[in-house]
PDB file of C-alpha atoms in Angstrom:
ATOM      1  CA  MET D 154      76.274  50.588   3.217  1.00  0.00           C
ATOM      2  CA  LYS D 155      72.597  51.329   2.612  1.00  0.00           C
ATOM      3  CA  GLU D 156      72.756  49.581  -0.772  1.00  0.00           C
ATOM      4  CA  ASN D 157      73.674  46.313   0.939  1.00  0.00           C
ATOM      5  CA  VAL D 158      70.642  46.339   3.293  1.00  0.00           C
ATOM      6  CA  PRO D 159      68.099  44.898   0.795  1.00  0.00           C
ATOM      7  CA  SER D 160      70.527  42.205  -0.240  1.00  0.00           C
ATOM      8  CA  THR D 161      71.123  41.292   3.375  1.00  0.00           C
ATOM      9  CA  VAL D 162      67.365  41.032   4.066  1.00  0.00           C
ATOM     10  CA  VAL D 163      66.824  38.801   1.027  1.00  0.00           C
ATOM     11  CA  PHE D 164      69.753  36.642   2.077  1.00  0.00           C
ATOM     12  CA  ILE D 165      68.340  36.226   5.570  1.00  0.00           C
ATOM     13  CA  LEU D 166      64.917  35.337   4.215  1.00  0.00           C
ATOM     14  CA  LEU D 167      66.367  32.752   1.839  1.00  0.00           C
ATOM     15  CA  LEU D 168      68.484  31.343   4.637  1.00  0.00           C
ATOM     16  CA  PHE D 169      65.410  31.058   6.880  1.00  0.00           C
ATOM     17  CA  LEU D 170      63.482  29.405   4.034  1.00  0.00           C
ATOM     18  CA  ASN D 171      66.234  26.873   3.422  1.00  0.00           C
ATOM     19  CA  ILE D 172      66.460  26.071   7.123  1.00  0.00           C
ATOM     20  CA  SER D 173      62.684  25.629   7.270  1.00  0.00           C
ATOM     21  CA  LEU D 174      62.693  23.303   4.240  1.00  0.00           C
ATOM     22  CA  LEU D 175      65.529  21.292   5.758  1.00  0.00           C
ATOM     23  CA  ASN D 176      63.411  20.923   8.911  1.00  0.00           C
ATOM     24  CA  GLY D 177      60.438  19.689   6.838  1.00  0.00           C
ATOM     25  CA  GLN D 178      58.408  22.856   7.301  1.00  0.00           C
ATOM     26  CA  SER D 179      56.191  24.166   4.489  1.00  0.00           C
ATOM     27  CA  PRO D 180      52.879  25.974   3.851  1.00  0.00           C
ATOM     28  CA  PRO D 181      49.778  23.912   4.698  1.00  0.00           C
ATOM     29  CA  GLY D 182      48.210  21.562   2.185  1.00  0.00           C
ATOM     30  CA  LYS D 183      44.883  22.270   0.520  1.00  0.00           C
ATOM     31  CA  PRO D 184      41.878  21.403   2.725  1.00  0.00           C
ATOM     32  CA  GLU D 185      38.747  19.742   1.263  1.00  0.00           C
ATOM     33  CA  ILE D 186      35.077  20.277   2.178  1.00  0.00           C
ATOM     34  CA  PHE D 187      33.702  16.755   1.849  1.00  0.00           C
ATOM     35  CA  LYS D 188      30.154  17.009   3.220  1.00  0.00           C
ATOM     36  CA  CYS D 189      27.388  19.441   4.155  1.00  0.00           C
ATOM     37  CA  ARG D 190      24.212  18.103   5.803  1.00  0.00           C
ATOM     38  CA  SER D 191      20.965  19.427   7.210  1.00  0.00           C
ATOM     39  CA  PRO D 192      18.947  17.083   9.469  1.00  0.00           C
ATOM     40  CA  GLU D 193      15.661  19.027   9.271  1.00  0.00           C
ATOM     41  CA  LYS D 194      15.975  21.886   6.697  1.00  0.00           C
ATOM     42  CA  GLU D 195      16.415  24.426   9.496  1.00  0.00           C
ATOM     43  CA  THR D 196      20.108  24.088  10.400  1.00  0.00           C
ATOM     44  CA  PHE D 197      23.135  22.579   8.679  1.00  0.00           C
ATOM     45  CA  THR D 198      26.752  21.559   9.221  1.00  0.00           C
ATOM     46  CA  CYS D 199      29.759  21.341   6.906  1.00  0.00           C
ATOM     47  CA  TRP D 200      32.843  19.168   7.501  1.00  0.00           C
ATOM     48  CA  TRP D 201      36.304  19.375   5.935  1.00  0.00           C
ATOM     49  CA  LYS D 202      39.447  17.271   5.677  1.00  0.00           C
ATOM     50  CA  PRO D 203      42.674  19.140   6.564  1.00  0.00           C
ATOM     51  CA  GLY D 204      45.596  18.957   4.174  1.00  0.00           C
ATOM     52  CA  ALA D 205      49.205  18.430   5.280  1.00  0.00           C
ATOM     53  CA  ASP D 206      50.104  20.818   8.114  1.00  0.00           C
ATOM     54  CA  GLY D 207      53.602  21.507   6.750  1.00  0.00           C
ATOM     55  CA  GLY D 208      55.165  20.475  10.044  1.00  0.00           C
ATOM     56  CA  LEU D 209      53.809  23.575  11.777  1.00  0.00           C
ATOM     57  CA  PRO D 210      50.758  24.465  13.849  1.00  0.00           C
ATOM     58  CA  THR D 211      48.003  25.244  11.350  1.00  0.00           C
ATOM     59  CA  ASN D 212      44.881  27.330  11.864  1.00  0.00           C
ATOM     60  CA  TYR D 213      41.662  26.658   9.926  1.00  0.00           C
ATOM     61  CA  THR D 214      38.843  29.112   9.295  1.00  0.00           C
ATOM     62  CA  LEU D 215      35.646  28.671   7.315  1.00  0.00           C
ATOM     63  CA  THR D 216      34.302  31.685   5.464  1.00  0.00           C
ATOM     64  CA  TYR D 217      31.161  32.037   3.361  1.00  0.00           C
ATOM     65  CA  HIS D 218      28.967  34.477   1.542  1.00  0.00           C
ATOM     66  CA  LYS D 219      25.510  34.129   0.043  1.00  0.00           C
ATOM     67  CA  GLU D 220      25.009  34.314  -3.669  1.00  0.00           C
ATOM     68  CA  GLY D 221      24.531  37.923  -4.720  1.00  0.00           C
ATOM     69  CA  GLU D 222      26.324  39.264  -1.629  1.00  0.00           C
ATOM     70  CA  THR D 223      29.844  40.661  -1.461  1.00  0.00           C
ATOM     71  CA  PHE D 224      30.325  40.653   2.308  1.00  0.00           C
ATOM     72  CA  THR D 225      32.147  37.579   3.666  1.00  0.00           C
ATOM     73  CA  HIS D 226      31.182  35.943   6.963  1.00  0.00           C
ATOM     74  CA  GLU D 227      33.140  33.574   9.185  1.00  0.00           C
ATOM     75  CA  CYS D 228      31.764  30.339  10.599  1.00  0.00           C
ATOM     76  CA  PRO D 229      29.410  31.081  13.529  1.00  0.00           C
ATOM     77  CA  ASP D 230      30.116  27.832  15.477  1.00  0.00           C
ATOM     78  CA  TYR D 231      33.182  25.582  15.231  1.00  0.00           C
ATOM     79  CA  LYS D 232      32.240  23.336  18.187  1.00  0.00           C
ATOM     80  CA  THR D 233      28.728  21.885  17.833  1.00  0.00           C
ATOM     81  CA  GLY D 234      29.501  19.761  14.756  1.00  0.00           C
ATOM     82  CA  GLY D 235      32.732  18.331  16.167  1.00  0.00           C
ATOM     83  CA  PRO D 236      36.350  18.662  14.919  1.00  0.00           C
ATOM     84  CA  ASN D 237      36.929  20.296  11.525  1.00  0.00           C
ATOM     85  CA  SER D 238      33.335  21.435  11.162  1.00  0.00           C
ATOM     86  CA  CYS D 239      31.119  24.482  11.081  1.00  0.00           C
ATOM     87  CA  TYR D 240      27.548  24.523  12.402  1.00  0.00           C
ATOM     88  CA  PHE D 241      24.918  26.985  11.144  1.00  0.00           C
ATOM     89  CA  ASN D 242      21.997  27.440  13.535  1.00  0.00           C
ATOM     90  CA  LYS D 243      18.506  28.667  12.569  1.00  0.00           C
ATOM     91  CA  LYS D 244      19.629  32.277  12.767  1.00  0.00           C
ATOM     92  CA  HIS D 245      22.283  31.690  10.116  1.00  0.00           C
ATOM     93  CA  THR D 246      20.310  29.323   7.852  1.00  0.00           C
ATOM     94  CA  SER D 247      18.133  30.361   4.915  1.00  0.00           C
ATOM     95  CA  ILE D 248      16.438  27.998   2.459  1.00  0.00           C
ATOM     96  CA  TRP D 249      16.381  28.562  -1.307  1.00  0.00           C
ATOM     97  CA  THR D 250      19.656  30.448  -0.851  1.00  0.00           C
ATOM     98  CA  ILE D 251      23.023  29.358  -2.205  1.00  0.00           C
ATOM     99  CA  TYR D 252      25.975  29.556   0.180  1.00  0.00           C
ATOM    100  CA  ILE D 253      29.505  29.754  -1.255  1.00  0.00           C
ATOM    101  CA  ILE D 254      31.738  28.182   1.396  1.00  0.00           C
ATOM    102  CA  THR D 255      35.550  28.036   1.596  1.00  0.00           C
ATOM    103  CA  VAL D 256      37.966  26.636   4.195  1.00  0.00           C
ATOM    104  CA  ASN D 257      41.296  28.441   4.681  1.00  0.00           C
ATOM    105  CA  ALA D 258      44.424  26.893   6.237  1.00  0.00           C
ATOM    106  CA  THR D 259      47.250  29.097   7.567  1.00  0.00           C
ATOM    107  CA  ASN D 260      50.622  28.519   9.259  1.00  0.00           C
ATOM    108  CA  GLN D 261      53.917  30.440   9.581  1.00  0.00           C
ATOM    109  CA  MET D 262      55.020  29.401   6.104  1.00  0.00           C
ATOM    110  CA  GLY D 263      51.897  30.478   4.220  1.00  0.00           C
ATOM    111  CA  SER D 264      48.263  29.591   3.540  1.00  0.00           C
ATOM    112  CA  SER D 265      46.001  27.637   1.185  1.00  0.00           C
ATOM    113  CA  SER D 266      42.255  27.446   0.518  1.00  0.00           C
ATOM    114  CA  SER D 267      39.818  24.706  -0.427  1.00  0.00           C
ATOM    115  CA  ASP D 268      37.774  24.721  -3.597  1.00  0.00           C
ATOM    116  CA  PRO D 269      34.521  26.617  -2.964  1.00  0.00           C
ATOM    117  CA  ARG D 270      31.494  24.524  -2.028  1.00  0.00           C
ATOM    118  CA  TYR D 271      28.061  25.653  -3.260  1.00  0.00           C
ATOM    119  CA  VAL D 272      25.309  24.718  -0.803  1.00  0.00           C
ATOM    120  CA  ASP D 273      21.524  25.017  -1.010  1.00  0.00           C
ATOM    121  CA  VAL D 274      20.082  23.819   2.311  1.00  0.00           C
ATOM    122  CA  THR D 275      16.929  22.484   0.627  1.00  0.00           C
ATOM    123  CA  TYR D 276      18.934  19.843  -1.229  1.00  0.00           C
ATOM    124  CA  ILE D 277      21.291  18.643   1.507  1.00  0.00           C
ATOM    125  CA  VAL D 278      18.655  17.313   3.918  1.00  0.00           C
ATOM    126  CA  GLU D 279      19.637  13.964   5.414  1.00  0.00           C
ATOM    127  CA  PRO D 280      17.395  13.292   8.434  1.00  0.00           C
ATOM    128  CA  ASP D 281      18.276  11.298  11.508  1.00  0.00           C
ATOM    129  CA  PRO D 282      16.918   7.718  11.608  1.00  0.00           C
ATOM    130  CA  PRO D 283      13.343   7.113  12.803  1.00  0.00           C
ATOM    131  CA  VAL D 284      12.925   6.368  16.510  1.00  0.00           C
ATOM    132  CA  ASN D 285      10.878   4.088  18.803  1.00  0.00           C
ATOM    133  CA  LEU D 286      10.814   1.105  16.439  1.00  0.00           C
ATOM    134  CA  THR D 287       8.463  -1.507  17.947  1.00  0.00           C
ATOM    135  CA  LEU D 288       7.540  -5.023  16.789  1.00  0.00           C
ATOM    136  CA  GLU D 289       4.430  -6.998  17.734  1.00  0.00           C
ATOM    137  CA  LEU D 290       2.893 -10.300  16.604  1.00  0.00           C
ATOM    138  CA  LYS D 291      -0.822 -10.092  15.829  1.00  0.00           C
ATOM    139  CA  LYS D 292      -3.169 -13.121  15.674  1.00  0.00           C
ATOM    140  CA  PRO D 293      -6.668 -11.775  14.948  1.00  0.00           C
ATOM    141  CA  GLU D 294      -9.511 -14.288  15.109  1.00  0.00           C
ATOM    142  CA  ASP D 295     -10.346 -15.901  11.754  1.00  0.00           C
ATOM    143  CA  GLN D 296      -7.678 -13.819  10.004  1.00  0.00           C
ATOM    144  CA  LYS D 297      -4.150 -14.357   8.860  1.00  0.00           C
ATOM    145  CA  PRO D 298      -1.530 -13.619  11.599  1.00  0.00           C
ATOM    146  CA  TYR D 299       1.071 -10.934  10.876  1.00  0.00           C
ATOM    147  CA  LEU D 300       3.988  -8.910  12.241  1.00  0.00           C
ATOM    148  CA  TRP D 301       2.993  -5.353  13.156  1.00  0.00           C
ATOM    149  CA  ILE D 302       5.845  -2.787  12.813  1.00  0.00           C
ATOM    150  CA  LYS D 303       5.535   0.779  14.154  1.00  0.00           C
ATOM    151  CA  TRP D 304       7.932   3.722  14.519  1.00  0.00           C
ATOM    152  CA  LEU D 305       8.070   7.508  14.982  1.00  0.00           C
ATOM    153  CA  PRO D 306       9.682  10.228  12.810  1.00  0.00           C
ATOM    154  CA  PRO D 307      13.100  11.610  13.839  1.00  0.00           C
ATOM    155  CA  THR D 308      12.862  13.841  16.879  1.00  0.00           C
ATOM    156  CA  LEU D 309      14.196  16.980  15.163  1.00  0.00           C
ATOM    157  CA  VAL D 310      11.923  16.815  12.114  1.00  0.00           C
ATOM    158  CA  ASP D 311       8.675  18.829  12.080  1.00  0.00           C
ATOM    159  CA  VAL D 312       6.309  16.642  10.024  1.00  0.00           C
ATOM    160  CA  ARG D 313       3.031  17.834  11.573  1.00  0.00           C
ATOM    161  CA  SER D 314       3.211  21.273   9.983  1.00  0.00           C
ATOM    162  CA  GLY D 315       4.236  19.829   6.616  1.00  0.00           C
ATOM    163  CA  TRP D 316       7.551  21.666   6.722  1.00  0.00           C
ATOM    164  CA  LEU D 317       9.222  18.374   5.831  1.00  0.00           C
ATOM    165  CA  THR D 318       7.551  15.275   4.358  1.00  0.00           C
ATOM    166  CA  LEU D 319       9.231  11.928   4.963  1.00  0.00           C
ATOM    167  CA  GLN D 320       8.983   8.570   3.241  1.00  0.00           C
ATOM    168  CA  TYR D 321       9.994   5.344   4.943  1.00  0.00           C
ATOM    169  CA  GLU D 322      11.616   2.063   4.047  1.00  0.00           C
ATOM    170  CA  ILE D 323      11.737  -1.121   6.149  1.00  0.00           C
ATOM    171  CA  ARG D 324      14.123  -4.031   5.938  1.00  0.00           C
ATOM    172  CA  LEU D 325      14.088  -7.341   7.791  1.00  0.00           C
ATOM    173  CA  GLN D 326      15.979 -10.621   7.722  1.00  0.00           C
ATOM    174  CA  PRO D 327      16.123 -13.894   9.620  1.00  0.00           C
ATOM    175  CA  GLU D 328      19.027 -13.664  12.044  1.00  0.00           C
ATOM    176  CA  LYS D 329      20.983 -16.533  10.450  1.00  0.00           C
ATOM    177  CA  THR D 330      20.798 -15.248   6.856  1.00  0.00           C
ATOM    178  CA  ALA D 331      22.721 -12.478   5.105  1.00  0.00           C
ATOM    179  CA  GLU D 332      20.051 -11.075   2.761  1.00  0.00           C
ATOM    180  CA  TRP D 333      17.628  -8.332   3.740  1.00  0.00           C
ATOM    181  CA  GLU D 334      14.018  -8.179   2.552  1.00  0.00           C
ATOM    182  CA  THR D 335      13.060  -4.551   1.833  1.00  0.00           C
ATOM    183  CA  HIS D 336       9.579  -2.949   1.858  1.00  0.00           C
ATOM    184  CA  PHE D 337       8.662   0.630   0.896  1.00  0.00           C
ATOM    185  CA  ALA D 338       6.141   2.052   3.380  1.00  0.00           C
ATOM    186  CA  GLY D 339       5.424   5.461   1.837  1.00  0.00           C
ATOM    187  CA  GLN D 340       4.517   8.160   4.367  1.00  0.00           C
ATOM    188  CA  GLN D 341       2.864   5.827   6.902  1.00  0.00           C
ATOM    189  CA  THR D 342       4.601   5.020  10.181  1.00  0.00           C
ATOM    190  CA  GLN D 343       3.309   1.455  10.487  1.00  0.00           C
ATOM    191  CA  PHE D 344       3.496  -1.646   8.343  1.00  0.00           C
ATOM    192  CA  LYS D 345       2.267  -5.273   8.223  1.00  0.00           C
ATOM    193  CA  ILE D 346       4.489  -8.217   7.306  1.00  0.00           C
ATOM    194  CA  LEU D 347       2.493 -11.361   6.445  1.00  0.00           C
ATOM    195  CA  SER D 348       5.021 -13.874   5.107  1.00  0.00           C
ATOM    196  CA  LEU D 349       7.279 -15.034   7.924  1.00  0.00           C
ATOM    197  CA  TYR D 350       8.939 -18.343   8.768  1.00  0.00           C
ATOM    198  CA  PRO D 351       7.861 -19.875  12.103  1.00  0.00           C
ATOM    199  CA  GLY D 352      10.679 -20.526  14.549  1.00  0.00           C
ATOM    200  CA  GLN D 353      12.927 -17.785  13.123  1.00  0.00           C
ATOM    201  CA  LYS D 354      14.308 -14.719  14.904  1.00  0.00           C
ATOM    202  CA  TYR D 355      13.950 -11.628  12.701  1.00  0.00           C
ATOM    203  CA  LEU D 356      15.977  -8.403  12.711  1.00  0.00           C
ATOM    204  CA  VAL D 357      14.156  -5.239  11.614  1.00  0.00           C
ATOM    205  CA  GLN D 358      15.338  -1.704  10.756  1.00  0.00           C
ATOM    206  CA  VAL D 359      13.728   1.397   9.271  1.00  0.00           C
ATOM    207  CA  ARG D 360      15.048   4.557   7.583  1.00  0.00           C
ATOM    208  CA  CYS D 361      13.532   7.721   6.100  1.00  0.00           C
ATOM    209  CA  LYS D 362      14.030  10.188   3.270  1.00  0.00           C
ATOM    210  CA  PRO D 363      12.651  13.697   2.532  1.00  0.00           C
ATOM    211  CA  ASP D 364      11.190  14.835  -0.785  1.00  0.00           C
ATOM    212  CA  HIS D 365      14.500  16.518  -1.645  1.00  0.00           C
ATOM    213  CA  GLY D 366      17.545  15.001  -0.048  1.00  0.00           C
ATOM    214  CA  PHE D 367      19.047  11.717   1.036  1.00  0.00           C
ATOM    215  CA  TRP D 368      18.163   8.557   2.951  1.00  0.00           C
ATOM    216  CA  SER D 369      18.952   8.590   6.650  1.00  0.00           C
ATOM    217  CA  GLU D 370      21.071   5.943   8.288  1.00  0.00           C
ATOM    218  CA  TRP D 371      19.206   2.767   9.259  1.00  0.00           C
ATOM    219  CA  SER D 372      17.730   2.799  12.742  1.00  0.00           C
ATOM    220  CA  PRO D 373      19.191   0.518  15.414  1.00  0.00           C
ATOM    221  CA  GLU D 374      18.104  -3.100  14.975  1.00  0.00           C
ATOM    222  CA  SER D 375      15.027  -4.441  16.737  1.00  0.00           C
ATOM    223  CA  SER D 376      14.413  -8.183  16.897  1.00  0.00           C
ATOM    224  CA  ILE D 377      11.505 -10.552  17.470  1.00  0.00           C
ATOM    225  CA  GLN D 378      11.198 -14.334  17.787  1.00  0.00           C
ATOM    226  CA  ILE D 379       8.503 -15.970  15.655  1.00  0.00           C
ATOM    227  CA  PRO D 380       6.889 -18.916  17.533  1.00  0.00           C
ATOM    228  CA  ASN D 381       6.925 -22.377  15.960  1.00  0.00           C
ATOM    229  CA  ASP D 382       3.111 -22.475  16.018  1.00  0.00           C
ATOM    230  CA  PHE D 383       2.845 -19.165  14.183  1.00  0.00           C
ATOM    231  CA  SER D 384       0.687 -20.609  11.363  1.00  0.00           C
ATOM    232  CA  MET D 385       0.695 -18.545   8.230  1.00  0.00           C
ATOM    233  CA  LYS D 386      -2.236 -20.400   6.567  1.00  0.00           C
ATOM    234  CA  ASP D 387      -5.358 -18.439   5.885  1.00  0.00           C
ATOM    235  CA  THR D 388      -7.942 -20.832   7.365  1.00  0.00           C
ATOM    236  CA  THR D 389     -10.817 -18.496   6.561  1.00  0.00           C
ATOM    237  CA  MET D 390     -10.152 -18.770   2.841  1.00  0.00           C
ATOM    238  CA  TRP D 391     -10.051 -22.561   2.900  1.00  0.00           C
ATOM    239  CA  ILE D 392     -13.289 -22.770   4.885  1.00  0.00           C
ATOM    240  CA  PHE D 393     -14.964 -20.500   2.366  1.00  0.00           C
ATOM    241  CA  VAL D 394     -13.693 -22.598  -0.557  1.00  0.00           C
ATOM    242  CA  ALA D 395     -14.946 -25.825   1.089  1.00  0.00           C
ATOM    243  CA  ILE D 396     -18.439 -24.423   1.754  1.00  0.00           C
ATOM    244  CA  LEU D 397     -18.710 -23.022  -1.752  1.00  0.00           C
ATOM    245  CA  SER D 398     -17.665 -26.367  -3.272  1.00  0.00           C
ATOM    246  CA  ALA D 399     -20.247 -28.241  -1.200  1.00  0.00           C
ATOM    247  CA  VAL D 400     -23.019 -25.860  -2.272  1.00  0.00           C
ATOM    248  CA  VAL D 401     -22.103 -26.271  -5.947  1.00  0.00           C
ATOM    249  CA  CYS D 402     -22.136 -30.085  -5.635  1.00  0.00           C
ATOM    250  CA  LEU D 403     -25.575 -30.054  -3.968  1.00  0.00           C
ATOM    251  CA  ILE D 404     -27.008 -27.839  -6.697  1.00  0.00           C
ATOM    252  CA  MET D 405     -25.684 -30.157  -9.400  1.00  0.00           C
ATOM    253  CA  ILE D 406     -27.108 -33.268  -7.669  1.00  0.00           C
ATOM    254  CA  TRP D 407     -30.485 -31.601  -7.226  1.00  0.00           C
ATOM    255  CA  ALA D 408     -30.552 -30.504 -10.855  1.00  0.00           C
ATOM    256  CA  VAL D 409     -29.718 -34.007 -12.069  1.00  0.00           C
ATOM    257  CA  ALA D 410     -32.406 -35.594  -9.858  1.00  0.00           C
ATOM    258  CA  LEU D 411     -35.073 -33.076 -10.835  1.00  0.00           C
ATOM    259  CA  LYS D 412     -34.403 -32.969 -14.541  1.00  0.00           C
ATOM    260  CA  GLY D 413     -32.709 -36.288 -15.103  1.00  0.00           C
ATOM    261  CA  TYR D 414     -34.980 -37.226 -17.974  1.00  0.00           C
ATOM    262  CA  SER D 415     -34.558 -33.899 -19.697  1.00  0.00           C
ATOM    263  CA  MET D 416     -30.787 -34.094 -19.349  1.00  0.00           C
ATOM    264  CA  VAL D 417     -30.739 -37.628 -20.804  1.00  0.00           C
ATOM    265  CA  ALA D 418     -32.938 -36.447 -23.635  1.00  0.00           C
ATOM    266  CA  CYS D 419     -30.541 -33.640 -24.358  1.00  0.00           C
ATOM    267  CA  ILE D 420     -27.563 -35.946 -24.276  1.00  0.00           C
ATOM    268  CA  LEU D 421     -29.252 -38.810 -26.242  1.00  0.00           C
ATOM    269  CA  PRO D 422     -32.016 -37.310 -28.430  1.00  0.00           C
ATOM    270  CA  PRO D 423     -34.586 -39.762 -30.069  1.00  0.00           C
ATOM    271  CA  VAL D 424     -33.974 -41.031 -33.587  1.00  0.00           C
ATOM    272  CA  PRO D 425     -36.108 -39.010 -35.996  1.00  0.00           C
ATOM    273  CA  GLY D 426     -38.839 -40.831 -38.005  1.00  0.00           C
ATOM    274  CA  PRO D 427     -38.815 -41.178 -41.787  1.00  0.00           C
ATOM    275  CA  LYS D 428     -39.656 -38.053 -43.732  1.00  0.00           C
ATOM    276  CA  ILE D 429     -40.825 -39.772 -47.028  1.00  0.00           C
ATOM    277  CA  LYS D 430     -44.091 -38.273 -48.227  1.00  0.00           C
ATOM    278  CA  GLY D 431     -46.995 -40.658 -48.428  1.00  0.00           C
ATOM    279  CA  PHE D 432     -45.326 -43.241 -46.189  1.00  0.00           C
ATOM    280  CA  ASP D 433     -47.622 -44.523 -43.434  1.00  0.00           C
ATOM    281  CA  THR D 434     -45.711 -44.968 -40.210  1.00  0.00           C
ATOM    282  CA  HIS D 435     -48.386 -47.353 -38.896  1.00  0.00           C
ATOM    283  CA  LEU D 436     -47.180 -49.901 -41.418  1.00  0.00           C
ATOM    284  CA  LEU D 437     -43.896 -50.074 -39.475  1.00  0.00           C
ATOM    285  CA  GLU D 438     -45.844 -50.859 -36.312  1.00  0.00           C
ATOM    286  CA  GLU D 439     -47.792 -53.640 -38.071  1.00  0.00           C
ATOM    287  CA  ALA D 440     -44.777 -54.952 -39.925  1.00  0.00           C
ATOM    288  CA  PRO D 441     -43.467 -57.254 -37.137  1.00  0.00           C
ATOM    289  CA  HIS D 442     -46.950 -58.835 -36.791  1.00  0.00           C
ATOM    290  CA  ALA D 443     -47.186 -59.394 -40.509  1.00  0.00           C
ATOM    291  CA  VAL D 444     -43.784 -60.967 -40.689  1.00  0.00           C
ATOM    292  CA  GLY D 445     -44.693 -63.255 -37.799  1.00  0.00           C
ATOM    293  CA  CYS D 446     -47.755 -64.477 -39.679  1.00  0.00           C
ATOM    294  CA  LEU D 447     -45.700 -65.332 -42.730  1.00  0.00           C
ATOM    295  CA  LEU D 448     -43.169 -67.375 -40.817  1.00  0.00           C
ATOM    296  CA  PRO D 449     -44.020 -71.088 -40.344  1.00  0.00           C
TER     297      PRO D 449
END
């Protein structure tokens, strides 16, 4: 009787397995960690995609350990980052440290694990978009008018201490066109746009990027209407050119009037006299008189 007990247990297990398979139940599919992001190099979040649940309630846990450590930790916060995520606050975040992260899925039929994800917080920084984007038309006296664009760094980023350095990029387009015009602004938080079409409504956005990391999303659009009388001609330059041309003309006229004879002499020099030795040039002066005497 005792010899039949193991066989009976195996039979029951196989029967349960077959029933489960017939009901479409199976171990969970392999989850995938698809993104890890830090908005300011002080905290970070990782997100995963669940695999198939096998037709059963499935539980997911994220575990990690730091490179060089053997002790494994579980995710400190499953809520802040939203569904299927793990959030690491400042207490659990270290820079220049590699995290080895894995997501585990478990149900009644078994378990599966994602491929490990290697994360260095320094290189996954993707800041939030800049804020407070403002647009203003400037028409300084005797200068070319322009569009003045200003913004502020993302709220969470500490740029004053130099902990994170950001670079900015601006794009704008007339509302009725599909192509954006892009300008790199460097580290400044203001920018001038000189070449605009009067009568057009422009849409403007700005984004930012750290030294190591990725571009943020574009900020929400701001718009501005360019008046029809928004002249883009640089009148100061043309006035300067006109005055300079007038001065040059006056100098040339004065020079011609003062040294007219000298200039004519330079342009039409006198015919040189004969260079024959022993020839008396006075004979040429007397020659017409002599010829006149000989004629009847």
